[in-house]
Short mmCIF file of C-alpha atoms and ligand atoms in Angstrom, two decimals:
data_model
loop_
_atom_site.label_atom_id
_atom_site.label_comp_id
_atom_site.label_asym_id
_atom_site.label_seq_id
_atom_site.Cartn_x
_atom_site.Cartn_y
_atom_site.Cartn_z
CA MET A 285 -18.13 -7.21 5.86
CA LYS A 286 -17.13 -10.04 7.82
CA ARG A 287 -19.94 -12.12 8.14
CA LEU A 288 -20.58 -15.89 10.37
CA LEU A 289 -23.75 -17.79 10.52
CA ILE A 290 -24.73 -19.81 13.43
CA LYS A 291 -26.92 -22.79 12.40
CA GLY A 292 -29.08 -24.93 14.06
CA GLY A 293 -28.47 -24.58 17.66
CA ARG A 294 -30.93 -23.99 20.63
CA VAL A 295 -30.90 -20.22 21.22
CA ILE A 296 -31.35 -19.94 24.72
CA THR A 297 -31.75 -15.87 25.97
CA ALA A 298 -33.34 -15.41 29.66
CA VAL A 299 -37.00 -15.20 27.26
CA ASP A 300 -36.26 -16.89 24.87
CA ASP A 301 -36.22 -20.73 23.94
CA TYR A 302 -36.27 -21.75 20.28
CA VAL A 303 -33.60 -23.56 17.34
CA GLY A 304 -32.63 -21.55 15.07
CA ASP A 305 -29.50 -19.40 13.38
CA VAL A 306 -28.02 -16.07 14.20
CA LEU A 307 -26.65 -14.07 11.95
CA VAL A 308 -23.27 -11.81 12.49
CA GLU A 309 -22.04 -9.16 10.64
CA ASP A 310 -19.48 -7.15 11.82
CA GLY A 311 -19.14 -7.93 15.02
CA ARG A 312 -22.82 -7.62 15.72
CA ILE A 313 -26.21 -9.50 15.31
CA ALA A 314 -27.43 -8.95 12.22
CA ALA A 315 -30.93 -11.44 12.27
CA VAL A 316 -32.11 -14.13 14.33
CA GLY A 317 -34.56 -16.91 13.00
CA THR A 318 -35.81 -20.14 12.69
CA SER A 319 -33.96 -20.56 9.16
CA LEU A 320 -31.63 -17.79 7.36
CA GLU A 321 -30.61 -18.22 3.96
CA VAL A 322 -27.39 -16.74 3.39
CA GLN A 323 -25.19 -16.76 0.69
CA ASP A 324 -21.16 -16.85 1.54
CA VAL A 325 -20.28 -17.18 4.97
CA GLU A 326 -18.51 -18.90 6.96
CA THR A 327 -20.96 -20.96 9.05
CA LEU A 328 -20.68 -22.93 12.40
CA ASN A 329 -23.32 -25.64 12.55
CA ALA A 330 -24.31 -25.35 16.29
CA GLN A 331 -26.90 -28.51 16.22
CA GLY A 332 -27.22 -29.89 19.62
CA ARG A 333 -25.38 -27.36 21.03
CA LEU A 334 -26.90 -24.13 23.12
CA VAL A 335 -26.60 -20.79 21.85
CA LEU A 336 -26.03 -18.26 24.66
CA PRO A 337 -25.03 -14.47 25.49
CA GLY A 338 -21.84 -14.40 26.49
CA GLY A 339 -21.09 -14.73 30.07
CA ILE A 340 -20.76 -11.67 32.23
CA ASP A 341 -18.50 -11.59 35.10
CA VAL A 342 -19.01 -8.59 37.15
CA HIS A 343 -16.47 -9.25 40.19
CA THR A 344 -12.85 -10.13 38.94
CA HIS A 345 -9.63 -9.23 40.91
CA LEU A 346 -6.97 -8.99 38.02
CA ASP A 347 -3.41 -7.66 38.60
CA MET A 348 -4.20 -6.41 41.78
CA PRO A 349 -2.04 -5.79 44.88
CA PHE A 350 -2.74 -7.60 48.13
CA GLY A 351 -1.31 -7.41 51.05
CA GLY A 352 2.32 -7.57 49.85
CA THR A 353 1.55 -9.40 46.74
CA THR A 354 -0.30 -9.00 43.69
CA SER A 355 -3.17 -11.19 42.21
CA ALA A 356 -1.61 -13.89 39.65
CA ASP A 357 -3.42 -13.46 36.72
CA ASP A 358 -3.05 -10.28 34.99
CA PHE A 359 -5.00 -9.17 31.99
CA GLU A 360 -3.97 -10.97 29.69
CA SER A 361 -3.99 -14.30 31.32
CA GLY A 362 -7.22 -13.68 33.17
CA THR A 363 -9.11 -12.92 30.26
CA VAL A 364 -7.81 -15.83 28.19
CA ALA A 365 -9.13 -17.91 31.30
CA ALA A 366 -12.77 -16.44 31.18
CA ALA A 367 -12.87 -16.80 27.31
CA PHE A 368 -12.00 -20.48 27.43
CA GLY A 369 -15.17 -20.54 30.27
CA GLY A 370 -17.52 -18.91 28.17
CA THR A 371 -17.22 -15.50 29.85
CA THR A 372 -17.10 -12.75 27.22
CA SER A 373 -16.96 -9.46 29.57
CA ILE A 374 -15.76 -8.41 32.58
CA ILE A 375 -15.90 -5.41 35.15
CA ASP A 376 -12.73 -5.46 37.49
CA PHE A 377 -11.85 -3.23 40.15
CA ALA A 378 -10.05 -0.10 39.79
CA ILE A 379 -9.05 0.84 43.37
CA GLN A 380 -8.71 4.82 44.68
CA TYR A 381 -5.72 5.02 47.37
CA LYS A 382 -6.12 7.69 49.73
CA GLY A 383 -5.52 10.77 48.85
CA GLN A 384 -5.59 9.82 45.20
CA THR A 385 -8.06 11.25 42.87
CA LEU A 386 -10.45 8.54 41.25
CA ARG A 387 -9.04 9.98 37.72
CA ASP A 388 -5.28 8.84 38.51
CA ALA A 389 -7.08 5.36 39.73
CA ARG A 390 -9.57 4.57 36.79
CA ASP A 391 -6.10 6.14 34.42
CA ALA A 392 -3.42 3.28 36.66
CA TRP A 393 -6.20 0.49 35.58
CA MET A 394 -6.83 1.08 31.95
CA ARG A 395 -3.20 1.05 31.40
CA LYS A 396 -3.20 -2.41 32.90
CA ALA A 397 -6.01 -3.48 30.99
CA GLU A 398 -5.10 -1.99 27.87
CA GLY A 399 -2.77 -3.86 25.18
CA LYS A 400 -3.62 -7.33 27.56
CA ALA A 401 -7.35 -7.68 27.76
CA ALA A 402 -8.74 -10.76 25.34
CA ILE A 403 -12.45 -10.11 25.49
CA ASP A 404 -14.32 -6.63 26.63
CA TYR A 405 -13.77 -5.13 29.94
CA GLY A 406 -15.01 -2.34 32.14
CA PHE A 407 -14.05 -1.16 35.34
CA HIS A 408 -15.72 -0.36 39.18
CA MET A 409 -14.05 2.36 41.43
CA ILE A 410 -13.44 1.34 44.67
CA ILE A 411 -13.33 4.25 46.85
CA THR A 412 -11.27 4.41 49.96
CA ASP A 413 -11.62 8.14 50.56
CA LEU A 414 -14.18 10.31 50.38
CA PRO A 415 -13.07 14.08 50.66
CA GLN A 416 -15.99 16.74 48.59
CA ALA A 417 -13.24 16.97 46.04
CA VAL A 418 -13.56 13.25 45.25
CA GLU A 419 -17.32 13.10 45.95
CA ASP A 420 -17.86 15.50 43.28
CA GLU A 421 -15.37 13.47 40.97
CA MET A 422 -17.73 10.36 41.20
CA ASP A 423 -20.47 12.23 38.48
CA VAL A 424 -17.10 12.87 36.65
CA MET A 425 -16.16 8.93 36.90
CA VAL A 426 -20.11 8.37 35.76
CA ARG A 427 -20.00 10.45 32.68
CA GLU A 428 -17.27 8.76 31.30
CA GLY A 429 -18.24 5.05 32.05
CA VAL A 430 -17.68 4.11 35.07
CA THR A 431 -21.19 3.80 36.50
CA SER A 432 -20.17 1.88 39.94
CA PHE A 433 -19.07 2.26 43.10
CA LYS A 434 -17.57 -0.53 45.14
CA LEU A 435 -17.54 0.65 48.80
CA PHE A 436 -15.85 -1.47 51.84
CA MET A 437 -17.48 -1.65 55.71
CA ALA A 438 -14.50 -3.85 56.14
CA TYR A 439 -10.84 -3.66 56.62
CA ARG A 440 -10.46 -0.27 58.76
CA GLY A 441 -7.31 1.86 58.13
CA VAL A 442 -7.09 0.00 54.88
CA LEU A 443 -10.41 0.07 52.61
CA MET A 444 -12.96 0.95 54.91
CA LEU A 445 -15.57 3.95 54.86
CA ASP A 446 -17.34 5.74 57.64
CA ASP A 447 -20.84 4.84 57.34
CA GLY A 448 -21.06 9.07 57.15
CA SER A 449 -18.83 8.52 53.81
CA ILE A 450 -20.97 5.70 52.40
CA PHE A 451 -23.88 7.43 53.34
CA ARG A 452 -22.56 10.53 50.74
CA ALA A 453 -21.68 8.30 48.22
CA LEU A 454 -24.76 6.22 47.97
CA LEU A 455 -26.92 10.31 48.42
CA ARG A 456 -24.55 10.69 45.21
CA THR A 457 -25.44 8.26 43.40
CA GLY A 458 -29.13 9.32 43.55
CA GLN A 459 -28.33 12.07 41.63
CA ASN A 460 -25.76 11.03 38.89
CA GLY A 461 -27.22 7.93 38.33
CA GLY A 462 -24.30 5.56 39.69
CA THR A 463 -24.83 2.57 41.75
CA ILE A 464 -23.03 1.19 45.03
CA CYS A 465 -21.73 -1.58 45.20
CA MET A 466 -21.04 -3.04 48.90
CA HIS A 467 -18.78 -5.57 50.46
CA ALA A 468 -21.15 -6.00 53.75
CA GLU A 469 -18.74 -7.16 56.55
CA ASN A 470 -18.83 -5.23 60.01
CA GLY A 471 -14.78 -5.17 60.27
CA ASP A 472 -14.62 -3.86 63.25
CA VAL A 473 -15.99 -6.98 64.88
CA ILE A 474 -14.06 -8.88 62.95
CA ASP A 475 -10.77 -6.82 63.68
CA VAL A 476 -11.40 -7.80 67.16
CA LEU A 477 -12.23 -11.72 67.02
CA VAL A 478 -9.27 -11.98 64.29
CA ARG A 479 -6.77 -10.29 67.51
CA ARG A 480 -8.47 -12.27 69.91
CA ALA A 481 -7.58 -15.84 68.22
CA LEU A 482 -4.00 -14.21 67.36
CA ALA A 483 -3.73 -13.89 71.00
CA ALA A 484 -4.74 -17.10 71.48
CA GLY A 485 -2.51 -19.26 69.34
CA HIS A 486 -4.81 -19.89 66.36
CA THR A 487 -3.07 -19.08 63.50
CA ALA A 488 -4.48 -22.06 60.99
CA PRO A 489 -6.16 -21.14 58.16
CA LYS A 490 -9.79 -22.06 59.42
CA TYR A 491 -9.69 -19.35 61.72
CA HIS A 492 -9.71 -17.15 58.97
CA ALA A 493 -13.73 -18.26 58.50
CA LEU A 494 -14.06 -18.60 62.35
CA THR A 495 -13.12 -14.77 63.24
CA ARG A 496 -15.83 -13.72 60.15
CA PRO A 497 -18.86 -15.20 61.46
CA ALA A 498 -22.23 -14.89 59.51
CA ARG A 499 -23.69 -12.45 61.41
CA ALA A 500 -20.87 -9.63 60.88
CA GLU A 501 -22.07 -10.16 56.82
CA ALA A 502 -25.48 -9.98 58.19
CA GLU A 503 -25.52 -6.73 60.08
CA ALA A 504 -23.91 -5.13 57.77
CA THR A 505 -25.85 -6.04 54.69
CA TYR A 506 -28.49 -4.80 56.50
CA ARG A 507 -27.11 -1.37 57.56
CA ALA A 508 -26.37 -1.06 53.89
CA ILE A 509 -29.82 -1.89 52.83
CA CYS A 510 -31.36 1.05 55.83
CA LEU A 511 -28.36 3.34 54.46
CA ALA A 512 -29.18 2.98 50.84
CA GLU A 513 -32.96 3.24 51.90
CA MET A 514 -32.42 6.54 53.50
CA ALA A 515 -30.59 7.74 50.84
CA GLU A 516 -33.56 6.30 48.42
CA VAL A 517 -30.93 4.76 46.27
CA PRO A 518 -30.39 1.09 44.88
CA LEU A 519 -27.92 -0.89 46.49
CA TYR A 520 -26.02 -4.04 45.10
CA VAL A 521 -24.30 -6.35 47.29
CA VAL A 522 -21.27 -8.28 46.40
CA HIS A 523 -19.88 -11.45 47.15
CA LEU A 524 -23.04 -12.65 49.24
CA SER A 525 -22.19 -15.95 51.47
CA ALA A 526 -24.86 -16.48 54.34
CA HIS A 527 -28.24 -17.18 54.35
CA GLU A 528 -28.22 -14.98 57.11
CA ALA A 529 -27.27 -11.96 54.56
CA LEU A 530 -29.40 -13.19 51.65
CA GLU A 531 -32.25 -13.05 54.58
CA LYS A 532 -31.81 -8.99 54.65
CA ILE A 533 -32.28 -8.77 50.77
CA ALA A 534 -35.18 -10.74 50.69
CA GLU A 535 -36.50 -9.00 53.61
CA ALA A 536 -35.70 -5.56 51.19
CA ARG A 537 -37.18 -6.72 48.42
CA ASP A 538 -40.41 -8.05 49.78
CA ARG A 539 -40.81 -4.08 50.93
CA GLY A 540 -40.23 -2.90 47.60
CA LEU A 541 -36.67 -1.58 47.76
CA PRO A 542 -34.64 -1.92 45.12
CA ALA A 543 -31.53 -4.15 46.85
CA HIS A 544 -29.72 -6.83 44.45
CA ALA A 545 -27.28 -8.69 45.22
CA GLU A 546 -24.95 -11.21 43.51
CA THR A 547 -23.30 -14.71 44.96
CA CYS A 548 -20.49 -16.94 43.76
CA PRO A 549 -19.69 -20.19 42.60
CA GLN A 550 -17.43 -20.63 45.30
CA TYR A 551 -20.44 -20.30 47.78
CA LEU A 552 -22.78 -22.45 45.98
CA PHE A 553 -20.19 -24.84 45.53
CA LEU A 554 -17.77 -25.08 48.59
CA SER A 555 -17.99 -24.90 53.02
CA TYR A 556 -16.30 -24.11 55.68
CA GLU A 557 -15.43 -27.74 56.07
CA ASN A 558 -12.99 -27.05 53.33
CA TYR A 559 -10.82 -25.40 56.05
CA GLU A 560 -10.33 -28.32 57.61
CA GLU A 561 -8.42 -30.18 55.35
CA PRO A 562 -4.63 -31.57 56.40
CA GLY A 563 -2.10 -29.09 56.80
CA PHE A 564 -2.29 -25.57 55.31
CA SER A 565 -4.53 -27.14 52.41
CA GLY A 566 -7.20 -24.83 53.95
CA ALA A 567 -5.35 -21.54 52.41
CA LYS A 568 -6.75 -22.46 49.43
CA TYR A 569 -10.31 -21.47 51.04
CA VAL A 570 -9.54 -18.26 52.42
CA MET A 571 -11.40 -15.37 50.77
CA SER A 572 -13.20 -12.76 52.37
CA PRO A 573 -16.27 -13.12 52.85
CA PRO A 574 -15.17 -17.07 54.14
CA LEU A 575 -17.14 -20.69 53.10
CA ARG A 576 -19.93 -21.22 55.38
CA PRO A 577 -20.85 -24.41 56.75
CA LYS A 578 -22.39 -27.12 54.60
CA GLY A 579 -26.08 -26.76 53.90
CA ASN A 580 -26.28 -22.93 53.67
CA GLU A 581 -25.89 -23.06 49.65
CA GLU A 582 -29.05 -24.52 49.25
CA ALA A 583 -30.59 -21.04 50.71
CA LEU A 584 -28.35 -19.54 47.77
CA TRP A 585 -29.47 -21.57 44.79
CA ARG A 586 -33.33 -21.36 46.19
CA GLY A 587 -32.26 -17.04 46.47
CA LEU A 588 -31.08 -17.29 42.52
CA ALA A 589 -34.02 -19.26 41.57
CA MET A 590 -36.17 -16.82 43.28
CA ASN A 591 -34.45 -13.63 42.07
CA ASP A 592 -33.32 -12.52 46.04
CA LEU A 593 -30.68 -13.61 44.09
CA GLN A 594 -29.59 -11.55 40.82
CA ALA A 595 -26.59 -12.29 39.54
CA VAL A 596 -23.43 -14.68 40.18
CA SER A 597 -20.06 -13.57 39.66
CA THR A 598 -16.99 -15.06 40.73
CA ASP A 599 -14.71 -12.30 42.91
CA HIS A 600 -11.73 -14.37 40.89
CA CYS A 601 -8.93 -13.05 42.69
CA PRO A 602 -5.73 -15.78 42.37
CA PHE A 603 -3.08 -16.42 44.23
CA CYS A 604 -0.73 -19.24 44.10
CA MET A 605 -0.66 -21.74 47.32
CA LYS A 606 3.74 -21.22 46.48
CA GLY A 607 5.13 -17.88 47.02
CA GLN A 608 1.59 -15.95 48.10
CA LYS A 609 -1.23 -18.01 50.14
CA GLU A 610 2.40 -19.24 51.84
CA LEU A 611 3.03 -15.78 53.52
CA GLY A 612 -0.02 -16.57 56.04
CA LYS A 613 1.82 -20.04 57.09
CA ASP A 614 1.97 -18.88 60.95
CA ASP A 615 -0.98 -16.89 60.76
CA PHE A 616 -3.62 -16.96 58.63
CA SER A 617 -4.84 -12.99 59.00
CA LYS A 618 -1.28 -12.48 56.50
CA ILE A 619 -3.25 -15.28 53.93
CA PRO A 620 -3.67 -13.23 50.47
CA ASN A 621 -7.77 -13.24 50.56
CA GLY A 622 -8.77 -14.66 47.33
CA ALA A 623 -9.36 -17.74 44.96
CA PRO A 624 -9.52 -18.72 41.37
CA GLY A 625 -12.81 -19.01 39.37
CA ILE A 626 -13.01 -16.78 36.48
CA GLU A 627 -13.08 -19.92 34.13
CA THR A 628 -14.75 -22.49 36.28
CA ARG A 629 -18.35 -20.16 36.68
CA MET A 630 -20.41 -20.94 33.31
CA SER A 631 -19.86 -24.97 33.77
CA LEU A 632 -20.24 -24.84 37.41
CA LEU A 633 -23.32 -22.99 37.27
CA PHE A 634 -25.05 -25.14 34.65
CA ASP A 635 -24.05 -28.54 36.26
CA GLY A 636 -25.46 -27.46 39.50
CA GLY A 637 -28.06 -25.41 38.37
CA VAL A 638 -29.86 -26.85 35.00
CA HIS A 639 -28.65 -30.25 35.38
CA ARG A 640 -29.56 -30.63 39.20
CA GLY A 641 -33.11 -28.79 38.16
CA ARG A 642 -32.42 -25.83 40.63
CA LEU A 643 -32.38 -23.28 37.80
CA SER A 644 -34.16 -22.89 34.10
CA LEU A 645 -32.46 -22.55 31.36
CA ASN A 646 -33.02 -19.01 31.26
CA ARG A 647 -32.67 -18.15 34.16
CA PHE A 648 -29.22 -19.63 34.02
CA VAL A 649 -28.69 -17.30 31.21
CA GLU A 650 -30.14 -13.99 33.56
CA VAL A 651 -28.23 -14.46 36.66
CA THR A 652 -24.71 -15.25 34.49
CA SER A 653 -25.26 -12.51 31.76
CA THR A 654 -28.63 -10.79 31.21
CA SER A 655 -29.29 -9.79 34.90
CA PRO A 656 -25.61 -8.32 35.23
CA ALA A 657 -25.80 -6.66 32.08
CA LYS A 658 -28.78 -4.42 33.21
CA ILE A 659 -27.79 -3.77 36.49
CA PHE A 660 -24.62 -2.43 35.32
CA GLY A 661 -25.71 -0.17 32.31
CA LEU A 662 -24.27 -3.21 29.39
CA PHE A 663 -27.63 -4.03 28.16
CA PRO A 664 -28.92 -4.69 25.16
CA ARG A 665 -25.52 -4.27 24.26
CA LYS A 666 -24.44 -7.01 25.46
CA GLY A 667 -26.41 -9.85 28.24
CA THR A 668 -28.81 -11.43 25.13
CA ILE A 669 -29.18 -12.33 21.66
CA ALA A 670 -30.76 -9.80 19.64
CA PRO A 671 -30.63 -7.73 16.43
CA GLY A 672 -28.17 -4.81 17.16
CA SER A 673 -26.08 -6.39 20.29
CA ASP A 674 -22.45 -7.15 20.18
CA ALA A 675 -21.96 -10.68 18.41
CA ASP A 676 -20.77 -12.04 22.31
CA LEU A 677 -22.27 -15.68 21.71
CA VAL A 678 -21.20 -19.23 23.14
CA ILE A 679 -21.51 -22.35 21.48
CA PHE A 680 -22.09 -24.98 24.34
CA ASP A 681 -22.52 -28.10 24.84
CA PRO A 682 -24.89 -29.41 27.75
CA GLU A 683 -23.62 -33.33 27.84
CA ARG A 684 -20.13 -33.00 27.79
CA SER A 685 -18.22 -33.58 30.78
CA VAL A 686 -15.58 -32.06 32.09
CA THR A 687 -12.89 -33.12 34.85
CA LEU A 688 -11.78 -29.15 36.29
CA SER A 689 -7.97 -29.29 37.25
CA ALA A 690 -5.32 -26.85 37.34
CA ALA A 691 -3.23 -28.90 34.99
CA THR A 692 -5.74 -27.86 31.94
CA LEU A 693 -7.57 -24.60 33.67
CA HIS A 694 -5.89 -21.33 31.62
CA HIS A 695 -5.26 -19.57 34.62
CA ARG A 696 -2.16 -18.75 36.09
CA VAL A 697 -2.65 -20.20 39.17
CA ASP A 698 -0.95 -23.07 41.03
CA TYR A 699 -4.62 -24.85 41.89
CA THR A 700 -8.07 -24.69 41.54
CA PRO A 701 -10.68 -24.81 44.65
CA TYR A 702 -12.15 -27.38 42.19
CA GLU A 703 -9.95 -29.92 42.01
CA GLY A 704 -10.87 -33.44 40.57
CA ARG A 705 -14.64 -32.05 39.98
CA VAL A 706 -16.71 -33.34 37.34
CA VAL A 707 -18.61 -30.68 35.73
CA LYS A 708 -21.32 -31.40 33.15
CA GLY A 709 -21.84 -28.47 30.25
CA ALA A 710 -18.78 -27.12 28.77
CA ALA A 711 -18.54 -23.70 26.05
CA GLU A 712 -17.17 -25.40 23.07
CA THR A 713 -16.74 -21.93 20.70
CA VAL A 714 -16.97 -18.79 21.77
CA ILE A 715 -17.25 -15.83 19.92
CA SER A 716 -16.26 -11.94 21.40
CA ARG A 717 -18.02 -8.98 18.91
CA GLY A 718 -18.19 -11.98 16.23
CA GLU A 719 -14.43 -12.94 16.44
CA ILE A 720 -13.97 -16.42 17.49
CA VAL A 721 -11.84 -16.49 20.30
CA VAL A 722 -12.34 -19.75 21.55
CA LYS A 723 -12.85 -23.03 19.23
CA ASP A 724 -11.83 -26.64 19.93
CA GLY A 725 -9.70 -25.77 23.05
CA VAL A 726 -7.82 -23.61 21.30
CA PHE A 727 -7.41 -19.76 22.11
CA ARG A 728 -8.17 -17.86 18.68
CA GLY A 729 -8.35 -14.52 19.72
CA ARG A 730 -5.24 -12.24 20.48
CA ALA A 731 -4.08 -10.11 24.08
CA GLY A 732 -5.04 -6.66 23.11
CA ARG A 733 -8.36 -7.27 21.32
CA GLY A 734 -10.81 -6.47 23.93
CA GLU A 735 -12.26 -3.02 24.58
CA PHE A 736 -13.08 -0.79 27.36
CA LEU A 737 -16.77 -1.09 27.77
CA LYS A 738 -18.28 2.51 28.69
CA ARG A 739 -20.91 1.38 30.83
CA ARG A 740 -24.21 3.81 30.74
CA PRO A 741 -25.79 5.36 34.20
CA ARG A 742 -28.91 4.08 35.48
ZN1 ZN B 64 -13.67 -8.63 45.23
#
């Protein structure tokens, strides 16, 4: 039996806060207590450190084709980077292309992850085409552990579903216990604005943001809420960026509706002003939804603190500036959408949330781990520190300052949107199912050790 004792750390979950010990046996947490006496065990001293449940990032795009190129991290480099940042589980997105079965899509993404992932992973299924046979197949996916489906209200002709199809998918989750994740932006309005901007000769990166108004996000968010309300099912809005959209979620929750939403660090730490950086540099921040004007982020922080937003994920979708973002040098609409962030999430949130007094320690754990685990059928196996849970643990130094830089991060991308930013709080030792995968800045896990997470329906 492989055992590990983490001694004397300040153990934080979504509800607990005590100085104590955590005993790990065979990949799971065997016991927690204020002073555990155990013989013949490898001991990690966590004095002066926090002991946190491993981070769960429920929005990543590894090895994903987009706009004639593929996201720069595969399941190996992406999950290694995640582990360095204190994340021990991800949920990535499998894509069903038009005419494809969900099973084929799922299998294709399983093959991308197998033998490569260094931490545990699950999949949401992106549905782009919903004939009756595919609707029926949603039940099979839920039974086999792919319990959430992402639908797009934008990108007509590529990813977008019409409202009728969205409504049918929502209704289906009422029967099978799945969850619909929504990309909420009014795609048709955006397409018109993009065509008009290009016709006027506006090709710079900032026009990506100027053609995706916050109101287009708010309108789609509200429409998604109404569709889910009529279908009488919960809803999860991905990468909520604008305070106008947050108002719709808050209003729905005030009416008692099970409307959930995540935001991402980029919307908490960056702003529209980044698109105005000189030359083509604004392309670093081309993502959808786009960064919003300065000041917007305070509403999102409040939303996180008040539980109108339940999770912080990354939407890690990295493209190198060289050879990838450059595809849109003369046309912002050809810049691959997305940015890296899988490794920087926990430190950013800790610094901007806990150190700045916007989030309590418990709330920090809740939005980075516990609540995503609950919403997506992983709790209590993941998302907490309790006997029987997987030993996914982070020994976190709350006082260590780190300067974020592409030169020292482990993702396979030639920039970080946070270059030069100093953050206080960093993962020191990272444990995945009882195995030390990162210690003292060294990766000690191996590619392929990550397991597929078969998730539970609601
Ligand atoms: Zn995404």
